[in-house]
Coordinates of C-alpha atoms and ligand atoms in Angstrom, one line a residue:
M19 CA -19.4 25.2 -10.6
A20 CA -19.3 29.0 -11.2
E21 CA -16.9 30.9 -9.0
A22 CA -18.5 32.3 -5.9
L23 CA -19.0 36.0 -5.5
R24 CA -16.6 37.4 -2.9
V25 CA -18.2 40.0 -0.6
A26 CA -16.4 42.0 2.2
I27 CA -18.8 43.1 4.9
V28 CA -17.3 45.8 7.1
G29 CA -18.6 45.6 10.7
S30 CA -20.1 42.6 12.6
G31 CA -23.2 44.0 14.3
P32 CA -26.7 43.0 13.5
A33 CA -26.8 44.6 10.1
A34 CA -23.6 42.8 9.1
F35 CA -24.8 39.4 10.3
Y36 CA -28.2 39.8 8.8
A37 CA -26.6 40.8 5.5
A38 CA -24.1 37.8 5.7
G39 CA -27.0 35.4 6.4
Q40 CA -28.9 36.6 3.3
L41 CA -25.8 36.5 1.1
L42 CA -24.8 33.0 2.2
A43 CA -28.3 31.8 1.5
S44 CA -28.0 32.8 -2.2
E45 CA -27.5 29.9 -4.7
D46 CA -27.3 32.0 -7.8
P47 CA -24.8 33.5 -7.5
R48 CA -23.1 31.6 -4.7
V49 CA -21.5 34.0 -2.2
E50 CA -18.5 33.9 0.1
V51 CA -18.4 36.5 2.9
D52 CA -15.4 38.0 4.8
L53 CA -16.8 39.9 7.8
I54 CA -14.1 42.5 8.7
E55 CA -14.4 43.9 12.2
R56 CA -12.1 46.4 14.0
L57 CA -12.6 44.7 17.4
P58 CA -11.5 41.1 18.2
T59 CA -15.1 40.4 19.1
P60 CA -18.3 40.2 16.9
W61 CA -21.9 41.3 17.4
G62 CA -21.4 45.2 17.5
L63 CA -23.9 46.8 19.9
V64 CA -25.4 43.5 20.9
R65 CA -22.3 42.9 22.9
L66 CA -21.3 46.5 23.6
G67 CA -24.5 48.5 23.6
V68 CA -27.5 46.4 24.8
A69 CA -27.9 46.8 28.5
P70 CA -26.2 43.9 30.5
D71 CA -29.4 43.4 32.6
H72 CA -31.2 42.5 29.4
P73 CA -29.6 39.1 28.6
Q74 CA -32.6 37.9 26.7
L75 CA -32.0 40.7 24.1
K76 CA -28.3 39.8 23.8
S77 CA -29.3 36.2 23.1
V78 CA -30.0 37.2 19.4
S79 CA -26.2 36.4 19.0
K80 CA -27.2 32.7 18.9
A81 CA -28.8 33.3 15.5
F82 CA -25.6 35.1 14.4
E83 CA -23.5 32.1 15.6
K84 CA -25.5 29.9 13.3
I85 CA -24.7 32.2 10.4
A86 CA -21.0 32.1 11.3
Q87 CA -21.1 28.3 10.9
R88 CA -22.3 28.4 7.2
P89 CA -19.8 27.4 4.5
G90 CA -18.2 30.5 2.9
F91 CA -18.2 32.6 6.0
R92 CA -15.1 34.1 7.6
F93 CA -14.8 36.5 10.6
M94 CA -11.7 38.7 10.4
G95 CA -11.5 40.6 13.7
N96 CA -9.0 43.1 14.8
V97 CA -8.9 44.6 11.3
E98 CA -10.0 48.3 11.0
V99 CA -11.0 49.6 7.6
G100 CA -9.3 53.0 7.3
R101 CA -6.3 51.9 9.4
D102 CA -5.3 48.4 8.5
V103 CA -6.8 48.3 5.0
T104 CA -8.3 51.0 2.9
H105 CA -11.6 51.2 1.1
E106 CA -9.8 51.3 -2.2
E107 CA -7.9 48.0 -1.3
L108 CA -11.2 46.3 -0.5
V109 CA -12.8 47.4 -3.7
E110 CA -9.9 46.0 -5.7
R111 CA -10.0 42.6 -3.9
Y112 CA -13.7 41.9 -3.6
D113 CA -16.6 41.8 -6.0
A114 CA -18.6 43.9 -3.6
V115 CA -18.0 45.7 -0.3
L116 CA -20.9 46.3 2.1
Y117 CA -20.5 48.8 5.0
A118 CA -22.3 48.0 8.2
V119 CA -20.1 50.1 10.6
G120 CA -23.0 51.5 12.7
S121 CA -22.8 54.9 14.4
Q122 CA -19.6 55.2 16.3
T123 CA -20.0 58.4 18.2
D124 CA -22.6 60.7 19.8
R125 CA -24.8 63.6 18.7
R126 CA -23.8 66.8 20.4
L127 CA -26.1 69.2 22.3
G128 CA -24.1 72.2 21.1
I129 CA -24.5 74.1 24.4
P130 CA -21.9 75.8 26.6
G131 CA -20.2 73.6 29.2
E132 CA -20.8 70.4 27.2
D133 CA -17.1 69.5 27.5
L134 CA -16.7 70.2 31.2
P135 CA -15.4 67.2 33.2
G136 CA -18.4 65.4 34.4
S137 CA -20.4 65.9 31.2
W138 CA -20.4 62.6 29.4
A139 CA -22.0 61.2 26.3
A140 CA -24.3 58.2 27.1
T141 CA -22.3 56.4 24.4
E142 CA -19.2 56.5 26.7
L143 CA -21.0 55.2 29.8
V144 CA -22.7 52.4 27.8
A145 CA -19.4 51.3 26.2
W146 CA -17.7 51.4 29.6
Y147 CA -20.2 49.3 31.6
N148 CA -20.4 46.8 28.7
G149 CA -16.6 46.3 28.6
H150 CA -15.7 48.0 25.3
P151 CA -11.8 47.9 25.2
D152 CA -11.5 51.5 24.0
F153 CA -13.5 52.9 27.0
Q154 CA -12.0 51.1 30.1
D155 CA -9.8 54.0 31.2
L156 CA -12.7 56.4 31.7
E157 CA -13.2 57.5 35.3
F158 CA -16.9 58.4 36.0
D159 CA -17.2 60.3 39.2
L160 CA -20.4 58.7 40.6
G161 CA -19.8 60.1 44.1
V162 CA -22.3 62.8 43.5
E163 CA -25.9 63.3 44.7
R164 CA -27.7 64.0 41.5
A165 CA -27.1 62.7 38.0
V166 CA -28.9 64.3 35.0
V167 CA -29.7 62.3 31.9
V168 CA -30.7 64.3 28.9
G169 CA -33.0 62.6 26.4
N170 CA -36.1 60.5 26.2
G171 CA -35.0 57.5 24.2
N172 CA -34.4 53.9 25.2
V173 CA -30.7 54.6 25.7
A174 CA -31.6 57.3 28.2
L175 CA -33.7 54.7 30.1
D176 CA -30.8 52.2 29.9
V177 CA -28.4 54.7 31.4
A178 CA -30.9 55.9 34.1
R179 CA -31.7 52.3 35.0
M180 CA -28.1 51.0 35.0
L181 CA -27.2 53.8 37.4
A182 CA -30.1 52.8 39.7
L183 CA -29.5 49.0 39.9
T184 CA -28.6 47.3 43.1
E185 CA -25.8 44.9 43.7
E186 CA -28.3 42.0 43.6
E187 CA -29.6 43.2 40.3
L188 CA -26.1 43.7 38.8
A189 CA -24.5 40.6 40.2
P190 CA -25.9 38.0 37.7
T191 CA -25.1 40.2 34.6
D192 CA -22.0 40.6 32.5
T193 CA -21.6 44.3 33.5
T194 CA -17.9 44.8 34.1
D195 CA -16.7 44.3 37.6
R196 CA -15.4 47.9 37.7
A197 CA -18.8 49.3 36.7
I198 CA -20.6 47.1 39.2
A199 CA -18.4 48.4 42.0
A200 CA -18.7 52.0 40.9
I201 CA -22.5 51.8 40.5
V202 CA -23.1 50.0 43.8
G203 CA -20.7 52.3 45.7
S204 CA -22.0 55.4 44.0
G205 CA -23.4 58.3 46.1
I206 CA -26.2 59.0 43.6
R207 CA -29.5 59.7 45.2
E208 CA -31.5 61.1 42.3
I209 CA -31.3 60.4 38.6
L210 CA -33.2 63.1 36.8
V211 CA -34.3 62.3 33.2
L212 CA -35.1 65.4 31.1
G213 CA -37.2 65.3 27.9
R214 CA -37.3 68.3 25.6
R215 CA -40.8 67.5 24.4
G216 CA -43.7 65.9 26.3
P217 CA -44.7 62.4 27.5
V218 CA -46.6 61.7 24.2
Q219 CA -43.5 62.5 22.1
A220 CA -41.0 60.4 24.1
A221 CA -39.1 57.9 21.9
W222 CA -38.9 55.1 24.5
T223 CA -40.8 51.8 24.3
S224 CA -43.4 50.6 26.9
T225 CA -41.5 47.5 28.2
E226 CA -38.5 49.6 28.9
L227 CA -40.5 52.4 30.6
Q228 CA -42.5 49.9 32.7
E229 CA -39.3 48.4 33.9
M230 CA -38.3 51.8 35.4
G231 CA -41.2 51.3 37.9
E232 CA -40.0 47.9 39.0
L233 CA -36.5 48.6 40.3
A234 CA -35.5 47.2 43.6
G235 CA -33.4 50.1 44.7
A236 CA -35.1 53.1 43.2
D237 CA -38.5 54.8 43.3
V238 CA -39.7 56.4 40.0
L239 CA -41.4 59.7 40.5
L240 CA -43.1 62.2 38.3
D241 CA -45.2 65.3 39.0
P242 CA -48.8 64.7 37.8
A243 CA -48.7 68.3 36.3
E244 CA -46.1 66.9 33.8
L245 CA -49.0 64.8 32.3
E246 CA -51.3 67.7 31.6
L247 CA -51.4 67.6 27.9
E248 CA -51.6 70.6 25.5
P249 CA -54.2 70.3 22.7
E250 CA -51.4 69.4 20.2
S251 CA -50.3 66.4 22.4
E252 CA -53.9 65.3 23.0
A253 CA -54.4 65.2 19.2
E254 CA -51.2 63.3 18.7
L255 CA -52.0 60.9 21.5
A256 CA -55.5 60.2 20.0
A257 CA -53.8 59.3 16.6
S258 CA -50.8 57.5 18.0
S259 CA -49.7 53.9 18.2
N260 CA -50.5 51.5 21.1
I261 CA -46.9 52.0 22.3
V262 CA -47.5 55.7 22.9
Q263 CA -50.9 55.1 24.5
R264 CA -49.4 52.5 26.8
N265 CA -46.5 54.8 27.7
V266 CA -48.9 57.5 28.8
E267 CA -50.8 55.0 30.9
I268 CA -47.6 53.9 32.5
L269 CA -46.6 57.4 33.2
R270 CA -50.0 58.2 34.7
E271 CA -49.5 55.3 37.1
F272 CA -46.0 56.5 38.0
A273 CA -47.5 59.9 38.8
T274 CA -49.6 58.4 41.5
R275 CA -46.6 57.0 43.3
V276 CA -45.1 58.4 46.5
P277 CA -41.5 57.8 47.7
T278 CA -41.2 54.4 49.4
G279 CA -37.9 55.1 50.9
K280 CA -35.8 53.3 48.4
P281 CA -32.2 54.6 48.4
R282 CA -32.5 56.2 44.9
T283 CA -35.1 58.1 42.9
V284 CA -35.5 58.2 39.2
R285 CA -37.4 61.5 38.4
L286 CA -38.9 62.2 35.0
R287 CA -39.4 65.7 33.8
F288 CA -40.7 66.9 30.4
R289 CA -40.7 70.1 28.3
T290 CA -37.2 71.1 29.5
S291 CA -34.0 71.6 27.5
P292 CA -30.6 72.1 28.9
V293 CA -29.2 75.5 27.7
A294 CA -25.8 75.3 29.6
I295 CA -23.9 72.9 31.7
L296 CA -22.4 75.0 34.6
G297 CA -19.3 74.6 36.7
E298 CA -15.8 76.1 37.4
E299 CA -13.6 73.0 37.1
R300 CA -16.3 70.4 36.6
V301 CA -20.0 70.0 36.3
E302 CA -21.9 71.7 39.2
A303 CA -25.3 72.3 37.7
V304 CA -27.3 72.3 34.6
E305 CA -29.3 75.3 33.4
I306 CA -32.6 74.4 31.8
V307 CA -35.2 76.3 29.9
R308 CA -38.9 75.4 30.1
N309 CA -40.4 74.6 26.6
R310 CA -43.9 75.0 25.3
L311 CA -45.0 72.5 22.7
E312 CA -46.6 73.6 19.4
A313 CA -47.2 72.1 16.0
D314 CA -44.9 73.3 13.2
A315 CA -45.9 73.9 9.6
S316 CA -45.8 70.1 8.9
G317 CA -48.0 69.3 11.9
R318 CA -45.1 67.9 14.0
V319 CA -45.2 68.8 17.6
V320 CA -42.0 70.7 18.4
A321 CA -40.4 72.3 21.5
V322 CA -40.2 76.1 21.7
A323 CA -38.2 77.7 24.5
T324 CA -40.0 80.1 26.9
D325 CA -38.3 82.7 29.1
E326 CA -38.6 80.4 32.1
R327 CA -35.2 79.1 33.3
E328 CA -34.0 77.1 36.2
V329 CA -30.6 75.9 37.5
I330 CA -30.5 72.4 38.8
P331 CA -27.5 71.4 40.9
C332 CA -25.9 68.1 39.8
G333 CA -22.5 66.5 39.7
I334 CA -22.7 64.5 36.5
V335 CA -24.6 64.8 33.2
F336 CA -25.2 62.1 30.6
R337 CA -26.2 63.4 27.2
S338 CA -28.3 60.7 25.6
V339 CA -29.6 62.5 22.5
G340 CA -28.6 59.9 19.9
Y341 CA -25.6 58.2 18.3
H342 CA -23.9 59.6 15.2
G343 CA -21.9 58.1 12.4
V344 CA -18.3 58.9 11.6
P345 CA -16.8 59.4 8.1
L346 CA -14.8 56.6 6.5
P347 CA -11.7 57.6 4.4
G348 CA -12.4 57.2 0.7
L349 CA -16.2 57.3 1.0
A350 CA -18.7 60.2 0.8
Y351 CA -20.4 61.1 4.1
D352 CA -23.4 63.1 5.1
E353 CA -22.5 65.0 8.3
R354 CA -26.1 66.1 9.0
T355 CA -27.5 62.5 9.2
G356 CA -24.2 60.8 10.1
T357 CA -24.7 58.3 7.2
I358 CA -23.0 57.2 4.0
P359 CA -25.1 58.7 1.2
N360 CA -27.0 55.8 -0.5
E361 CA -30.1 54.8 -2.4
A362 CA -31.8 51.9 -0.6
G363 CA -28.3 50.7 0.3
R364 CA -26.5 51.4 -3.0
V365 CA -23.7 53.8 -1.9
L366 CA -23.3 57.1 -3.8
D367 CA -20.1 59.2 -4.3
V368 CA -19.7 62.8 -3.4
E369 CA -21.5 63.9 -6.5
G370 CA -24.4 61.7 -5.9
R371 CA -23.5 59.1 -8.5
R372 CA -23.7 55.3 -7.8
L373 CA -20.5 53.7 -6.7
P374 CA -20.6 50.3 -8.4
G375 CA -20.0 47.4 -6.0
V376 CA -20.3 49.4 -2.8
Y377 CA -23.3 49.1 -0.4
A378 CA -24.4 50.0 3.1
A379 CA -26.7 48.5 5.7
G380 CA -27.8 49.3 9.3
W381 CA -27.3 52.5 11.2
I382 CA -24.6 53.8 8.8
K383 CA -27.2 53.5 6.0
R384 CA -30.3 54.9 7.6
G385 CA -29.1 56.7 10.8
P386 CA -29.1 55.6 14.5
T387 CA -32.6 54.4 15.1
G388 CA -34.3 51.1 15.2
V389 CA -34.1 47.9 17.2
I390 CA -31.9 44.9 16.4
G391 CA -34.7 43.4 14.2
T392 CA -35.0 46.6 12.1
N393 CA -31.6 45.8 10.7
K394 CA -32.8 42.6 9.2
K395 CA -35.3 44.2 6.8
D396 CA -32.8 46.9 6.1
A397 CA -29.9 44.5 5.3
T398 CA -32.3 42.4 3.2
E399 CA -33.1 45.4 1.0
T400 CA -29.4 46.1 0.5
V401 CA -28.5 42.5 -0.3
E402 CA -31.3 42.1 -2.8
L403 CA -29.9 45.0 -4.7
L404 CA -26.4 43.7 -4.5
L405 CA -27.5 40.3 -5.8
E406 CA -29.5 42.0 -8.5
D407 CA -26.4 44.0 -9.6
A408 CA -24.3 40.8 -9.6
R409 CA -26.9 39.0 -11.8
N410 CA -27.0 42.0 -14.2
G411 CA -23.2 42.1 -14.5
A412 CA -23.2 45.5 -12.8
L413 CA -20.4 44.8 -10.4
P414 CA -16.9 46.0 -11.2
D415 CA -14.1 43.4 -12.0
R416 CA -11.8 42.7 -9.1
A417 CA -8.1 42.6 -9.5
G418 CA -7.2 40.5 -6.4
D419 CA -8.5 37.8 -4.1
G420 CA -9.2 38.9 -0.5
I421 CA -6.9 40.7 1.9
D422 CA -5.1 37.9 3.7
E423 CA -1.8 38.5 2.1
L424 CA -2.0 42.3 2.4
L425 CA -2.8 42.0 6.2
D426 CA 0.0 39.5 6.6
D427 CA 2.5 41.8 4.9
R428 CA 1.4 44.6 7.3
G429 CA 1.8 42.4 10.4
V430 CA -1.9 42.7 11.3
E431 CA -2.9 40.0 13.8
V432 CA -6.2 38.9 12.4
V433 CA -8.6 37.3 14.9
M434 CA -10.5 34.6 13.0
Y435 CA -13.7 33.1 14.2
M436 CA -11.8 30.5 16.2
G437 CA -10.0 33.2 18.0
W438 CA -13.4 34.8 19.0
E439 CA -14.6 31.3 20.1
A440 CA -11.5 31.1 22.4
I441 CA -12.4 34.6 23.9
D442 CA -16.0 33.5 24.2
A443 CA -15.0 30.2 26.0
A444 CA -12.7 32.1 28.4
E445 CA -15.4 34.7 29.2
R446 CA -18.1 32.1 29.7
G447 CA -15.8 29.9 31.8
A448 CA -15.0 32.9 34.1
G449 CA -18.7 33.7 34.5
E450 CA -20.0 30.2 35.2
P451 CA -18.9 29.8 38.8
F452 CA -20.8 33.0 39.7
G453 CA -23.9 32.3 37.7
R454 CA -23.1 35.1 35.3
P455 CA -23.4 34.7 31.5
R456 CA -19.7 35.7 31.1
V457 CA -17.1 37.9 32.7
K458 CA -15.9 40.0 29.8
L459 CA -12.3 40.5 28.9
C460 CA -12.1 44.3 28.5
T461 CA -8.6 45.2 27.4
W462 CA -7.1 44.8 24.0
D463 CA -4.2 42.7 25.5
E464 CA -6.6 40.4 27.4
L465 CA -8.7 39.9 24.3
L466 CA -5.9 39.2 21.9
D467 CA -4.1 36.9 24.4
A468 CA -7.3 34.9 24.8
A469 CA -7.8 34.8 21.0
R470 CA -4.4 33.1 20.6
V471 CA -5.4 30.1 22.8
R472 CA -6.1 27.1 20.7
P473 CA -7.8 23.9 21.9
R474 CA -5.3 21.1 21.4
G475 CA -5.3 19.6 17.9
Q476 CA -7.2 22.5 16.3
T477 CA -5.8 24.8 13.8
P478 CA -7.4 28.2 12.9
R479 CA -10.4 27.9 10.5
V480 CA -9.8 30.2 7.6
Ligands
LIG1866 C1 -27.0 51.6 24.1 C2 -27.9 50.8 23.1 C3 -28.7 49.8 23.5 C4 -29.5 49.1 22.6 N1 -30.4 48.2 23.1 C5 -31.2 47.5 22.3 C6 -32.0 46.5 22.8 O1 -32.1 46.2 24.0 N2 -32.8 45.9 21.9 C7 -32.8 46.1 20.5 O2 -33.5 45.5 19.8 N3 -32.0 47.1 20.0 C8 -31.2 47.8 20.9 N4 -30.4 48.8 20.4 C9 -30.3 49.0 18.9 C10 -29.4 48.0 18.2 O3 -28.2 47.8 19.0 C11 -29.0 48.6 16.8 O4 -30.2 48.7 16.0 C12 -28.0 47.8 16.1 O5 -26.9 47.4 16.9 C13 -27.4 48.5 14.8 O6 -26.7 47.6 14.1 P1 -25.5 48.0 13.1 O7 -25.0 46.7 12.6 O8 -25.9 49.0 12.2 O9 -24.4 48.7 14.0 P2 -23.5 48.2 15.3 O10 -24.2 47.2 16.1 O11 -23.0 49.4 15.9 O12 -22.2 47.4 14.6 C14 -21.2 48.1 13.9 C15 -19.9 47.3 14.0 O13 -19.0 47.9 13.0 C16 -17.7 47.9 13.6 N5 -16.9 48.9 12.9 C17 -17.1 50.3 13.0 N6 -16.1 50.9 12.3 C18 -15.4 50.0 11.7 C19 -14.3 50.0 10.8 N7 -13.8 51.1 10.3 N8 -13.7 48.8 10.4 C20 -14.2 47.6 10.9 N9 -15.2 47.6 11.7 C21 -15.8 48.7 12.1 C22 -18.0 48.2 15.1 O14 -16.9 47.9 15.9 C23 -19.2 47.4 15.3 O15 -18.9 46.1 15.7 C24 -29.5 49.5 21.3 C25 -28.7 50.5 20.8 C26 -27.9 51.2 21.7 C27 -27.0 52.3 21.2
LIG1867 N1 -34.5 48.1 24.8 C1 -34.5 48.5 23.6 O1 -35.2 48.0 22.7 C2 -33.5 49.6 23.2 C3 -32.6 50.0 24.1 C4 -31.7 51.1 23.7 C5 -31.8 51.6 22.4 N2 -32.7 51.1 21.5 C6 -32.9 51.7 20.2 O2 -31.7 52.3 19.7 C7 -32.1 53.5 19.0 C8 -31.3 54.6 19.5 O3 -31.7 55.0 20.8 P1 -31.5 56.5 21.4 O4 -32.1 56.6 22.7 O5 -30.0 56.8 21.3 O6 -32.1 57.5 20.3 P2 -33.6 58.0 20.1 O7 -34.6 56.9 20.3 O8 -33.6 58.6 18.7 O9 -33.9 59.1 21.2 C9 -33.2 60.3 21.2 C10 -33.8 61.2 22.3 O10 -33.0 62.4 22.3 C11 -33.8 63.5 22.2 N3 -33.0 64.6 21.7 C12 -32.4 64.7 20.5 N4 -31.8 65.9 20.4 C13 -32.0 66.6 21.5 C14 -31.6 67.8 22.0 N5 -30.8 68.6 21.3 N6 -32.0 68.2 23.3 C15 -32.7 67.4 24.0 N7 -33.1 66.1 23.6 C16 -32.8 65.8 22.4 C17 -34.9 63.1 21.3 O11 -36.0 64.0 21.5 P3 -36.9 64.4 20.2 O12 -37.9 63.3 20.0 O13 -37.5 65.7 20.7 O14 -36.0 64.6 19.0 C18 -35.2 61.7 21.9 O15 -36.0 61.8 23.0 C19 -33.6 53.7 19.1 O16 -34.3 53.2 18.0 C20 -33.9 52.8 20.3 O17 -35.2 52.4 20.4 C21 -33.6 50.1 21.9

């Protein structure tokens, strides 16, 4: 039988797993996959981004578990490309390298006061309440009356909702215990969500928006005047998808609501942009400007600042205006889009020429938008080109065979799939008595210690 193609996939989120699934399904050529992940745990944002009160969405990991059982698959956790192994070393030792590293940081607002204590990226809060080991030392001061969330995407809704959940709503989830205690004990009375454009242009989806109106401990409120649409928005609404139409219907219903005395309020405001985050030592207020909406030359409805400003007192700000990629040493990087330059997944060098044998999928390929399933189509496109290149003899020759020896020489403690299964078992076991899906291990030490535990009689699967 012909020797299998050896592919390194960097990352273990949805894009990586969908790519692995497609590659392992190939018979000609046959493919073996090493999935290289910097954390000891797989699934990327499915474990560490998707809101913990949405367990049904996290359950996509069951499909990934099946992929991990296929012959030719190996998970190599606790290995960071750029730290433990370089891009050049991967290229030398694999027939192809596919980057699926996601978008590891946040987009900035670029306004004064953005770095004041109390001004946080949504990415930080999300990673904290989900138990990401790099974010557990953060101290969010939730003993404030008003929190402001900037942005109108689904992440902004996740953040606003998580801050509003009650103890009963949080108890059956895998939110970290520290985050549950902090949210339940928080002094927050109002969570104000600011959109720079209007209700028609909001990026959130209807199920997520509707949920905001069904919270046990928070009323959702919105001034009906916010829903008076300018002609440009009327035209956009008339031509828009069912999702947008439904969103506007939901908002119209929200606008009829009156406070029912729930302890917290989620208030939605549109056509407002923060221009400064104010405070001496820490966040005390956010200064916003009122926007008017108009169509630009391409017909896109854009926000244009007016002279009308307002200062809104608040103790904490979450900037939820999108994720952003980070550059990887040895690879070209487009700072504007936060992506690795590529043509349909074939990676390009700094001069725009194809880098043979190097590919990208998921958020690092197309930017930080799209739901979990979007990455399947995206990864399939990349894998088809990779396999086409393999069949056409367009992959470079490799000089070595995998990175095991190199990592061993460097003393890197690789967490293989069995190590992750040990972590998984420990977490599920800790959650079971409390009816929770799991209690996450959240520090590097806890995770690595758990990964070392082997059921009697078993040796690591390599
Ligand atoms: C807060 C949030 C909530 C979301 N909720 C939902 C939802 O409810 N439903 C839905 O359908 N979609 C949701 N999404 C979208 C979905 O999570 C993304 O579409 C998807 O995770 C992107 O997949 P990815 O594989 O490109 O990146 P990621 O999931 O981010 O995976 C990237 C992986 O690469 C690893 N990595 C990074 N750098 C390196 C390196 N140098 N070496 C080795 N490994 C590295 C990371 O640790 C990570 O595991 C959400 C997104 C966010 C941000
Ligand atoms: N439950 C789910 O299915 C779920 C949950 C979470 C995330 N996701 C997905 O994950 C992806 C990422 O979500 P996201 O919320 O991070 O990104 P997103 O959907 O791109 O939303 C970003 C929001 O930030 C706003 N924004 C950008 N720059 C701004 C600025 N300078 N000032 C004010 N507002 C600004 C955008 O407004 P403009 O439109 O005006 O640019 C938009 O409202 C999305 O595809 C999302 O659907 C899905």
